[in-house]
Coordinates of C-alpha atoms and ligand atoms in Angstrom, one line a residue:
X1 CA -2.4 -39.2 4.1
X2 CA -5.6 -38.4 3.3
X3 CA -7.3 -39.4 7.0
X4 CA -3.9 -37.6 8.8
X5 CA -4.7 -34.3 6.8
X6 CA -8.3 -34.3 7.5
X7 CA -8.0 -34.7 11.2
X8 CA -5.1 -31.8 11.2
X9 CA -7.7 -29.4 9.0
X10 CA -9.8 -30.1 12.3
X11 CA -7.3 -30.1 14.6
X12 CA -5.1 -27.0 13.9
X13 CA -7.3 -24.7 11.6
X14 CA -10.0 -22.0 13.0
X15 CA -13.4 -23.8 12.6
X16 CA -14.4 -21.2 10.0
X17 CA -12.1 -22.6 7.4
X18 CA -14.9 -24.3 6.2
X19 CA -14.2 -27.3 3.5
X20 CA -16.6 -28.8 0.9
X21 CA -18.4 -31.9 0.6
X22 CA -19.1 -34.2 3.9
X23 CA -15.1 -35.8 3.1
X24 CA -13.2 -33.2 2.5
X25 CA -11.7 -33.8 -0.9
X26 CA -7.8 -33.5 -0.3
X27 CA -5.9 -32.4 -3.4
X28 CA -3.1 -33.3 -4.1
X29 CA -1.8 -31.9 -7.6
X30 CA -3.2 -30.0 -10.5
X31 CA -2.7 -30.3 -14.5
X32 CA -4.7 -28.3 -16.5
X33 CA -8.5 -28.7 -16.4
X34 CA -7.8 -31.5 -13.8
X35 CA -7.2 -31.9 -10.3
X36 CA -6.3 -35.1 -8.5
X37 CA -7.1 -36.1 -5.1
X38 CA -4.2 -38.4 -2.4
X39 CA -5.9 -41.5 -3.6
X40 CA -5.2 -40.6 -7.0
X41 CA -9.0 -39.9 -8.2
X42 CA -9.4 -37.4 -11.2
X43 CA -11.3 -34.3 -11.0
X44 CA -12.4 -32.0 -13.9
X45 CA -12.5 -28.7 -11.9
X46 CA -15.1 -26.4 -12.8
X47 CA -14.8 -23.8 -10.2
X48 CA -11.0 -23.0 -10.9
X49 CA -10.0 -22.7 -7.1
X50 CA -13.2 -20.0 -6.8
X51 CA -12.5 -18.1 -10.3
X52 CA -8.6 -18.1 -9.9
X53 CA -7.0 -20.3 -12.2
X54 CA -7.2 -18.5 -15.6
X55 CA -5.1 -20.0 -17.8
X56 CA -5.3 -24.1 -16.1
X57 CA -3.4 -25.7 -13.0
X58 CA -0.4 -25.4 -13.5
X59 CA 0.2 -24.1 -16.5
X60 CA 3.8 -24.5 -17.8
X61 CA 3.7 -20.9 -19.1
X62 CA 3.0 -19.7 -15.9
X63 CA 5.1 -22.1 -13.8
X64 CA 8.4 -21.6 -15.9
X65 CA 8.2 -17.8 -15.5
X66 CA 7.4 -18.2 -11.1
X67 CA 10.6 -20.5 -11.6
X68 CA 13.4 -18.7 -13.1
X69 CA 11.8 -15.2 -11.1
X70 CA 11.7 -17.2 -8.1
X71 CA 15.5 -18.5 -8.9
X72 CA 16.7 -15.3 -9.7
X73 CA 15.0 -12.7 -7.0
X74 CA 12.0 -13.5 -4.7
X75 CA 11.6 -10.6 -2.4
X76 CA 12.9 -6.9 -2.1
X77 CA 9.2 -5.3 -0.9
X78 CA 8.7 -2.3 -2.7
X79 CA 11.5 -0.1 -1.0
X80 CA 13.5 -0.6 -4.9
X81 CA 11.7 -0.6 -7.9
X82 CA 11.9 -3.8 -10.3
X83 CA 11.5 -4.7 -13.9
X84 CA 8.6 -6.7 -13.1
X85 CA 6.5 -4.4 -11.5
X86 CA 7.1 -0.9 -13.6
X87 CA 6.1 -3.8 -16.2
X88 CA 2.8 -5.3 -15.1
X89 CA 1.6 -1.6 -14.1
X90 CA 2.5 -0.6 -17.6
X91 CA 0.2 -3.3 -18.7
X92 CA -2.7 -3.0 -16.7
X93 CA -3.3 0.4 -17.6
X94 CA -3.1 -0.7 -21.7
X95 CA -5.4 -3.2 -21.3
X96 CA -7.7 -2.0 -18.7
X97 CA -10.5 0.5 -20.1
X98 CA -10.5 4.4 -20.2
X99 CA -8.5 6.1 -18.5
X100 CA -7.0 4.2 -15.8
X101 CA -3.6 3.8 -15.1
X102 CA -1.7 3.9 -11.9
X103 CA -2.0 0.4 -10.0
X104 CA -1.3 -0.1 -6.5
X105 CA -0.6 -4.0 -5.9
X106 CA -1.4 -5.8 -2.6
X107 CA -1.9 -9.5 -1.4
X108 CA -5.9 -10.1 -1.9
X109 CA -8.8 -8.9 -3.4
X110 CA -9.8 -7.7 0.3
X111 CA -6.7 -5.5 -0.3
X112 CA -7.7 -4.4 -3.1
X113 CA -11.4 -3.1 -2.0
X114 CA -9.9 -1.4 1.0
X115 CA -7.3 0.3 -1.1
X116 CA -10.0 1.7 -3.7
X117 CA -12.3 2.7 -0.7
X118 CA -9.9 5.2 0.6
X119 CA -8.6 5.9 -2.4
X120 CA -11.9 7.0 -3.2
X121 CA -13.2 8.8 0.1
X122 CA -9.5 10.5 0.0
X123 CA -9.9 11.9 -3.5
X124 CA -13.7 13.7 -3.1
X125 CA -13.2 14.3 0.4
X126 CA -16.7 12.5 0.9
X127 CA -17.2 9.1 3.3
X128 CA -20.4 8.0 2.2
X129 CA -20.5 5.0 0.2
X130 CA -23.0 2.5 -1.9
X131 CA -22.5 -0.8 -2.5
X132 CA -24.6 -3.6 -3.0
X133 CA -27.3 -6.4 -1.5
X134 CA -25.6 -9.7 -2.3
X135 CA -22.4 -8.6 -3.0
X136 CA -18.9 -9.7 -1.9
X137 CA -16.2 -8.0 -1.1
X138 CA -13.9 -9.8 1.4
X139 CA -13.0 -10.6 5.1
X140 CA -11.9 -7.4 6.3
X141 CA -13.7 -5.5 8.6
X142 CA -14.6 -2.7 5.7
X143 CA -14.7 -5.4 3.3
X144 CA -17.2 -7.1 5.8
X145 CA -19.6 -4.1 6.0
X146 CA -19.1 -3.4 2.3
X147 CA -20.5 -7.2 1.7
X148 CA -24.3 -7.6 2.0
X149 CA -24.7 -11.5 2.6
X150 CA -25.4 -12.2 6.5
X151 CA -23.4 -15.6 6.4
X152 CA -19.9 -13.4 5.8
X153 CA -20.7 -10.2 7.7
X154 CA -19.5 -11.1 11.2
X155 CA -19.9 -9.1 14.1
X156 CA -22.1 -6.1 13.3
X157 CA -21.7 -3.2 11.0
X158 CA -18.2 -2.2 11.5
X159 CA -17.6 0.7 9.5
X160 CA -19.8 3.9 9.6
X161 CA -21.6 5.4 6.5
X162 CA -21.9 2.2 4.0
X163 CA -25.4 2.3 2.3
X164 CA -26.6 -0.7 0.0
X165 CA -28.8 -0.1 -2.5
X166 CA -30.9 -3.1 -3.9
X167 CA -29.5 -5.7 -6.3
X168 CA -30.3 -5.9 -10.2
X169 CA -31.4 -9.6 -9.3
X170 CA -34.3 -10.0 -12.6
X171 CA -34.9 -13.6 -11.1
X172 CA -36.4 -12.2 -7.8
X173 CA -36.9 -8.9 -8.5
X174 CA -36.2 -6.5 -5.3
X175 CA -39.6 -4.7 -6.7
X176 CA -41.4 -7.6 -7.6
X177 CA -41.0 -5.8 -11.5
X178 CA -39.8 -7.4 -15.0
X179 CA -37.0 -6.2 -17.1
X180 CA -37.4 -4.3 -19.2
X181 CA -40.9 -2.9 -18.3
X182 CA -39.0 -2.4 -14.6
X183 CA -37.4 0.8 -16.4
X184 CA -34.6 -0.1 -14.2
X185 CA -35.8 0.8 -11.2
X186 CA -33.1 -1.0 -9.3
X187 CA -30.4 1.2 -10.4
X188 CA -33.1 4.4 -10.6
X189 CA -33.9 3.9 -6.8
X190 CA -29.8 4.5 -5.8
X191 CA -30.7 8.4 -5.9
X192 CA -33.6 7.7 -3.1
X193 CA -31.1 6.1 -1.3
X194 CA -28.3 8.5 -1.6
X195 CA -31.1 11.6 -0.9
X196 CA -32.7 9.5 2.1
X197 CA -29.8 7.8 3.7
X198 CA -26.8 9.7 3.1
X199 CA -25.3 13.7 3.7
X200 CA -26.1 14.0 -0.3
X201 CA -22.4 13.7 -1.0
X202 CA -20.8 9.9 -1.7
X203 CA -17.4 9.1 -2.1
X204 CA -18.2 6.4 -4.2
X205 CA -20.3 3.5 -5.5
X206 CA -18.8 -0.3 -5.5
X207 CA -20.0 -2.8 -7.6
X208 CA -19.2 -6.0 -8.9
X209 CA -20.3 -6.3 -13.2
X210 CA -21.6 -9.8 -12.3
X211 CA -21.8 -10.4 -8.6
X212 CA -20.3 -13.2 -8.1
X213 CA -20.8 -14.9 -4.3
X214 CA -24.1 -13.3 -4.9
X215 CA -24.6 -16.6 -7.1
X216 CA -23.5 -14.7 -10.7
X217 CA -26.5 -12.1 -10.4
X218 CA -26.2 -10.7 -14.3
X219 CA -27.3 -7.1 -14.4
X220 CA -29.6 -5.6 -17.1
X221 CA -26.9 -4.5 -19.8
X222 CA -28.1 -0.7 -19.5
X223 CA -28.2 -1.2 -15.4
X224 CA -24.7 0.6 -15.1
X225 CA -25.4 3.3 -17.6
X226 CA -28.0 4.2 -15.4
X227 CA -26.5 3.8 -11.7
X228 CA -23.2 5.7 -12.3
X229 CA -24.6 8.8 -13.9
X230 CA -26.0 8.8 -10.7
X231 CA -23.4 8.4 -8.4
X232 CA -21.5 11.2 -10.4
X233 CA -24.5 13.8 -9.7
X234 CA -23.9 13.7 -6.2
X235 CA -19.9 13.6 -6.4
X236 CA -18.9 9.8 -5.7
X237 CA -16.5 7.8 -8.4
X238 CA -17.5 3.9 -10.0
X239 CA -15.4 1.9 -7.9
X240 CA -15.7 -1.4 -10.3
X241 CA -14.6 -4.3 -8.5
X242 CA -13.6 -7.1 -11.1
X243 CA -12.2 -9.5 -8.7
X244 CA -14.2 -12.7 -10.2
X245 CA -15.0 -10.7 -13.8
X246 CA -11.5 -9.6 -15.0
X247 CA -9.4 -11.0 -17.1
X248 CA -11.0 -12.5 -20.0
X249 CA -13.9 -14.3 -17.7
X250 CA -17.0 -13.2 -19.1
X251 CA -16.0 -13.6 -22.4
X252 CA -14.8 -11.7 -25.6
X253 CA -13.6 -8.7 -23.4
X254 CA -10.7 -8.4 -21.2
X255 CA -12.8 -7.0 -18.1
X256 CA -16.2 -7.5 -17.3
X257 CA -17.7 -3.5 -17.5
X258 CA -16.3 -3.4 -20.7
X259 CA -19.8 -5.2 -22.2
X260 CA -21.4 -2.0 -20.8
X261 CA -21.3 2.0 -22.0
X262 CA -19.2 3.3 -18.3
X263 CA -15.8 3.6 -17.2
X264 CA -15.0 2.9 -14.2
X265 CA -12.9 5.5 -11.9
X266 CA -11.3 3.0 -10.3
X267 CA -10.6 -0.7 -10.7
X268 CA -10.0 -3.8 -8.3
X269 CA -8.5 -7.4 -9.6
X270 CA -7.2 -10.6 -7.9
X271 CA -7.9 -14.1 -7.9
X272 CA -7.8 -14.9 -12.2
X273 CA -5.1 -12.2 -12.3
X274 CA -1.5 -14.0 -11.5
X275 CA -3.5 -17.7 -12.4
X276 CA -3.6 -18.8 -8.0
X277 CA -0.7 -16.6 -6.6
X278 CA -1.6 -14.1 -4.3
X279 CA -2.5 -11.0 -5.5
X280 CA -4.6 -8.0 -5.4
X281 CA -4.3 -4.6 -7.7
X282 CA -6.1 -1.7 -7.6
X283 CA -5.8 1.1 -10.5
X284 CA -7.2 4.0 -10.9
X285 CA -7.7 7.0 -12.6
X286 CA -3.8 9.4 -12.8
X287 CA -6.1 12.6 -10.9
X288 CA -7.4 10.0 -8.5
X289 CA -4.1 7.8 -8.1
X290 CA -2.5 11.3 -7.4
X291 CA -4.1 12.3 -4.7
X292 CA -2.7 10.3 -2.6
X293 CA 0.5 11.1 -1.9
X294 CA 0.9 10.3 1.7
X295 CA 3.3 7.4 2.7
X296 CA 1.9 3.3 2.2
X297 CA 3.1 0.6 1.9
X298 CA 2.4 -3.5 1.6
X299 CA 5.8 -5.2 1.8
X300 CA 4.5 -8.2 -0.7
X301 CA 2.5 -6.1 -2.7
X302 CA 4.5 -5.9 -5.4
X303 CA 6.7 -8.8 -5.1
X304 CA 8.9 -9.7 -8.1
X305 CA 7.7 -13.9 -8.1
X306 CA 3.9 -12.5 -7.8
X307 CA 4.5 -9.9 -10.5
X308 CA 5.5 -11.9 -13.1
X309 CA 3.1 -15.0 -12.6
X310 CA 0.5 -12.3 -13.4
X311 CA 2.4 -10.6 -16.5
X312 CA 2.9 -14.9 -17.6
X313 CA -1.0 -14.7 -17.2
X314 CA -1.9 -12.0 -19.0
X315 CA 0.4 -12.7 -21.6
X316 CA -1.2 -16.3 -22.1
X317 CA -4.9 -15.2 -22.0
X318 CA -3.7 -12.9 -24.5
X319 CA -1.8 -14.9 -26.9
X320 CA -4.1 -18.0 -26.7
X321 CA -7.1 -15.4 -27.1
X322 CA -9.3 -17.1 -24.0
X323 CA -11.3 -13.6 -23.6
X324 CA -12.8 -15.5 -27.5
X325 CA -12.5 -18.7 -25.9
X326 CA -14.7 -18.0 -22.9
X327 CA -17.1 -16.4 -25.2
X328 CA -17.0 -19.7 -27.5
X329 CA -17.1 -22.3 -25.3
X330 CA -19.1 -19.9 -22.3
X331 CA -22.2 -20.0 -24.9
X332 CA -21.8 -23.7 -25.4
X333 CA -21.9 -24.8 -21.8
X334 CA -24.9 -22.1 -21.4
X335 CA -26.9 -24.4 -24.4
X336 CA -26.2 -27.4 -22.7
X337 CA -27.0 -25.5 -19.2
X338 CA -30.4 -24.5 -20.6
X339 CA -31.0 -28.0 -22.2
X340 CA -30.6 -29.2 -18.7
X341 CA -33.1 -27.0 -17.6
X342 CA -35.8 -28.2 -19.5
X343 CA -35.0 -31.1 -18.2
X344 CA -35.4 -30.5 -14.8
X345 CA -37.8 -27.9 -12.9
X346 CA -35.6 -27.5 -10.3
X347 CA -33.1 -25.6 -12.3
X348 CA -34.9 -22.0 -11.8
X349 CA -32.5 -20.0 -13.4
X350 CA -29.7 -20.0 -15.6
X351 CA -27.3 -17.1 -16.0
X352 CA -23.7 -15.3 -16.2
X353 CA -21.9 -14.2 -18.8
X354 CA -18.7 -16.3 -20.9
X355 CA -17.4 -19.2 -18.6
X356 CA -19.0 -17.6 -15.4
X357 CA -22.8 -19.4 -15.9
X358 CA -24.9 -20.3 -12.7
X359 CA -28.2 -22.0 -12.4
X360 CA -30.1 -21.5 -9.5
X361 CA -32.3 -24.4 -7.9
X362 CA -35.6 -23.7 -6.9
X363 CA -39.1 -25.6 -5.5
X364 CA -42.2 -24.4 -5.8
X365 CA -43.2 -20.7 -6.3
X366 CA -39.0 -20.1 -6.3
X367 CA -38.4 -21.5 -2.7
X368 CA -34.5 -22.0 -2.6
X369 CA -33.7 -25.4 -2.2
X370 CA -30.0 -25.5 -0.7
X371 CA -30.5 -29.5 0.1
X372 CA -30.7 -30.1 -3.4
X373 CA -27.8 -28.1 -4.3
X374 CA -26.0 -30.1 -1.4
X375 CA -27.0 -33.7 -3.5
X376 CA -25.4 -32.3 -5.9
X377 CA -22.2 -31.7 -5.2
X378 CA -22.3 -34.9 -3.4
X379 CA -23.3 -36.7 -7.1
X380 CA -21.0 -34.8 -8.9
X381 CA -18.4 -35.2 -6.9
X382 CA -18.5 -39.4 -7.1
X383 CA -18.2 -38.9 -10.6
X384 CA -15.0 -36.6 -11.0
X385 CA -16.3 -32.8 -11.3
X386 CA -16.2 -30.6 -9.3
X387 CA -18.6 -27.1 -9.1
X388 CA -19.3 -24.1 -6.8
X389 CA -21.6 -23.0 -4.3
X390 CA -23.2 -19.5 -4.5
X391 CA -26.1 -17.4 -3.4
X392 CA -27.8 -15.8 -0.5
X393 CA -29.9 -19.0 0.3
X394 CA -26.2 -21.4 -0.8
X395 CA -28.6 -22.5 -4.0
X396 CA -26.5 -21.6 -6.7
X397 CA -24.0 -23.9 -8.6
X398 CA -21.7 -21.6 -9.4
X399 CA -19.8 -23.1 -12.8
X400 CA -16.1 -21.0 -13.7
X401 CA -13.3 -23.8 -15.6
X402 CA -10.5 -22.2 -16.4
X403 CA -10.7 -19.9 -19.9
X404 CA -8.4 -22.4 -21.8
X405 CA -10.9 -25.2 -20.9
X406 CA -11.7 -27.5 -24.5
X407 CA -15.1 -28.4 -25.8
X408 CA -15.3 -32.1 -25.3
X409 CA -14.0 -31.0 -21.0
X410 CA -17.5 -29.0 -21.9
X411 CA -19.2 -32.1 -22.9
X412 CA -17.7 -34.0 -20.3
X413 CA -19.1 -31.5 -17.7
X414 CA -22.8 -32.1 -18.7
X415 CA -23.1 -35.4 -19.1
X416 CA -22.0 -35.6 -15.4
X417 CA -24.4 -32.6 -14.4
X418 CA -27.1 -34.4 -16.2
X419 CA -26.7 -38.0 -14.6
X420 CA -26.1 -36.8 -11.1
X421 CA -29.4 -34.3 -11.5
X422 CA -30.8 -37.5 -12.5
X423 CA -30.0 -38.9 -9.3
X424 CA -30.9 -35.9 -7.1
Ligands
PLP1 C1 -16.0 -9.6 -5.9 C2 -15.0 -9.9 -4.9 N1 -14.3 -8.9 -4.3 C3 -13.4 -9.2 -3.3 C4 -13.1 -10.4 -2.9 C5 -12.1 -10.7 -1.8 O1 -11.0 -11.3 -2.4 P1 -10.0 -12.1 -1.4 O2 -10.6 -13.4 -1.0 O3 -8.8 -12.4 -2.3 O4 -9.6 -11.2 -0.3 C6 -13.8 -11.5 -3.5 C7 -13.5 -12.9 -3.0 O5 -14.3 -13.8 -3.3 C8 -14.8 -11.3 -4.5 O6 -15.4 -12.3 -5.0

């Protein structure tokens, strides 16, 4: 089976659907922190399906509810309202911060980004935008231009008047400065950039609270309260895209901004939302989510099934309090992280907040060292873990278990880490 769906991934799938590892490991079911391969192998996952599966594979609190909604109604499209969705809006704005509270659910986080973008350009009547170097925002053609990492921007700058402003990346410094003596110039320099590359009026800013396909770049902690203010001087709105931060990921708080003094205008979730079904959701602010009041429309946005695998989700990471749990056990694996890097030179950098940590390999004088990285996953992979890849330069293990992971999975995790390093 294994052989068979390895030659149809090659076979039938665009090229670009690019798999790990030189065999392609071919899952076969999930339980909990573990997935298992068509030979039957075990796997502690440590990436969660890229930040995606909150609350464990397969969770039975999760599964139950996607059965009996999926048993009972699967589809209408947003034509007629339903319980579930009146429901998980309701939610989303109690548990998202300041004053957001109309959500607009789509398929993806691309969706989600897009949505947010016009929202925002709609609302001030403005075009201009700032994002970010190094960060991610999908595989649309916005989402493209919005993302600042050659590898996924594919055939040129699509969309007109996106500016990127440097990234709060302390490890290698845009300015070649240190934090704090840097007096954030990182997020100081956005106002050069608006003056010198833009009419003077933005629409918006987009930013990601950890940037995640960036390789988990952590921003100072007063590096928002200094951007935004910004932004709001020359008329754009936060556009905060939590797409690999939200729900309970980087630790003690529901969303990741929340460890930091702004509010966002607007919001954008998916992947850990509804625990691996498809999802996007963007909420905003009632003036902003008012403006718009022409026609739209996303016929699975919405869906009943997908609505109430995410409400299931919330509920869980709620109830089983993960946000504390990715806290916990997020400053444990970052001890035994930082133990390993005493250990080994190559391990430049460690960082990331809660159970989104990251270490980034490195030769001399910082020189990214992808093959090493490559070793690894190799090593780590014989041995029944599995991580993810990150980073401009694809030299960042990017480490994200599900929230509800336990302590000895923890222990587990880096005494594999440490023997295949060993080896590398
Ligand atoms: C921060 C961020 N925004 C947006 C996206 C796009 O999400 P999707 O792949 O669901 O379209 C991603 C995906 O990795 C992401 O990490």
């Amino acid at each position: 089976m294994r052989d068979e769906t390895i030659r149809k991934h090659h076979d039938y799938l665009f090229p670009s659907v690019a798999n790990y590892y030189k065999e392609p490991l071919v899952i076969d079911h999930g339980k909990g922190s573990y997935l298992f391969d068509s030979d039957g192998k075990k796997y502690l996952d440590f990436f969660g399906g890229i930040l995606t599966v909150s609350v464990g594979h397969c969770n039975p609190k999760v599964t139950e509810k996607i059965n009996e909604q999926v048993n009972k109604l699967q589809h209408t499209s947003t034509l007629y309202p339903n319980e579930n969705i009146v429901n998980l809006a309701e939610k989303m704005a109690q548990i998202t911060p300041g004053k957001l509270q109309k959500s607009f659910f789509t398929n993806s986080g691309t969706e989600a980004d897009e949505t947010a973008v016009f929202l925002a350009q709609h609302f001030t009547g403005h075009q201009e935008l700032i994002a970010l170097r190094h960060g991610y925002s999908g595989r649309s053609m916005l989402a493209m231009t919005l993302t600042a990492h050659s590898a996924w921007r594919h055939g040129g700058t699509h969309i007109a008047g996106i500016k990127h402003a440097v990234s709060p990346y302390c490890y290698r410094c845009p300015f070649g400065l240190e934090y704090p003596a840097c007096d954030l110039k990182c997020a100081r320099d956005i106002e050069e950039l608006i003056l010198t590359t833009t009419s003077g009026k933005i629409a918006g800013f987009l930013a990601e609270p950890i940037q995640g396909v960036g390789g988990f770049i952590t921003p100072p902690k007063e590096y928002f309260e200094v951007a935004v203010p910004i932004i709001k001087k020359y008329g754009g709105v936060f556009i905060c895209d939590e797409v690999q931060t939200g729900f309970g990921r980087t630790g003690n708080r529901m969303f990741g901004i929340e460890h930091w003094e702004v509010e966002p205008d607007i919001m954008t979730c998916a992947k850990g939302m509804a625990n691996g079904v498809p999802i996007g959701a963007t909420i905003a602010r009632t003036d902003i989510a008012d403006s718009f009041t022409g026609l739209t429309i996303s016929t699975f946005g919405g869906n009943p099934v997908t609505m109430a695998a995410a409400l299931a989700t919330i509920q869980t990471i709620e109830e089983d309090n993960l946000a504390q749990n990715a806290h916990e056990l997020g400053g444990y694996l970052r001890a035994g992280l930082e133990n390993l890097q005493e250990k080994y030179p190559a391990i430049g950098d460690v960082r990331g907040m809660g159970l989104m940590q990251a270490l980034e390999f490195v030769g001399e004088n910082k020189t990214p060292d992808a093959a090493l990285v490559g070793r690894l996953f190799e090593e780590t992979k014989k041995e029944g873990v599995l991580i993810g890849k990150g980073g401009l330069y694809g030299n960042v293990v990017r480490i994200s278990p599900p929230l509800n992971i336990t302590k000895s999975e923890v222990d587990e995790f880096l005494r594999v880490m440490d023997a295949a390093l060993a080896r590398c």
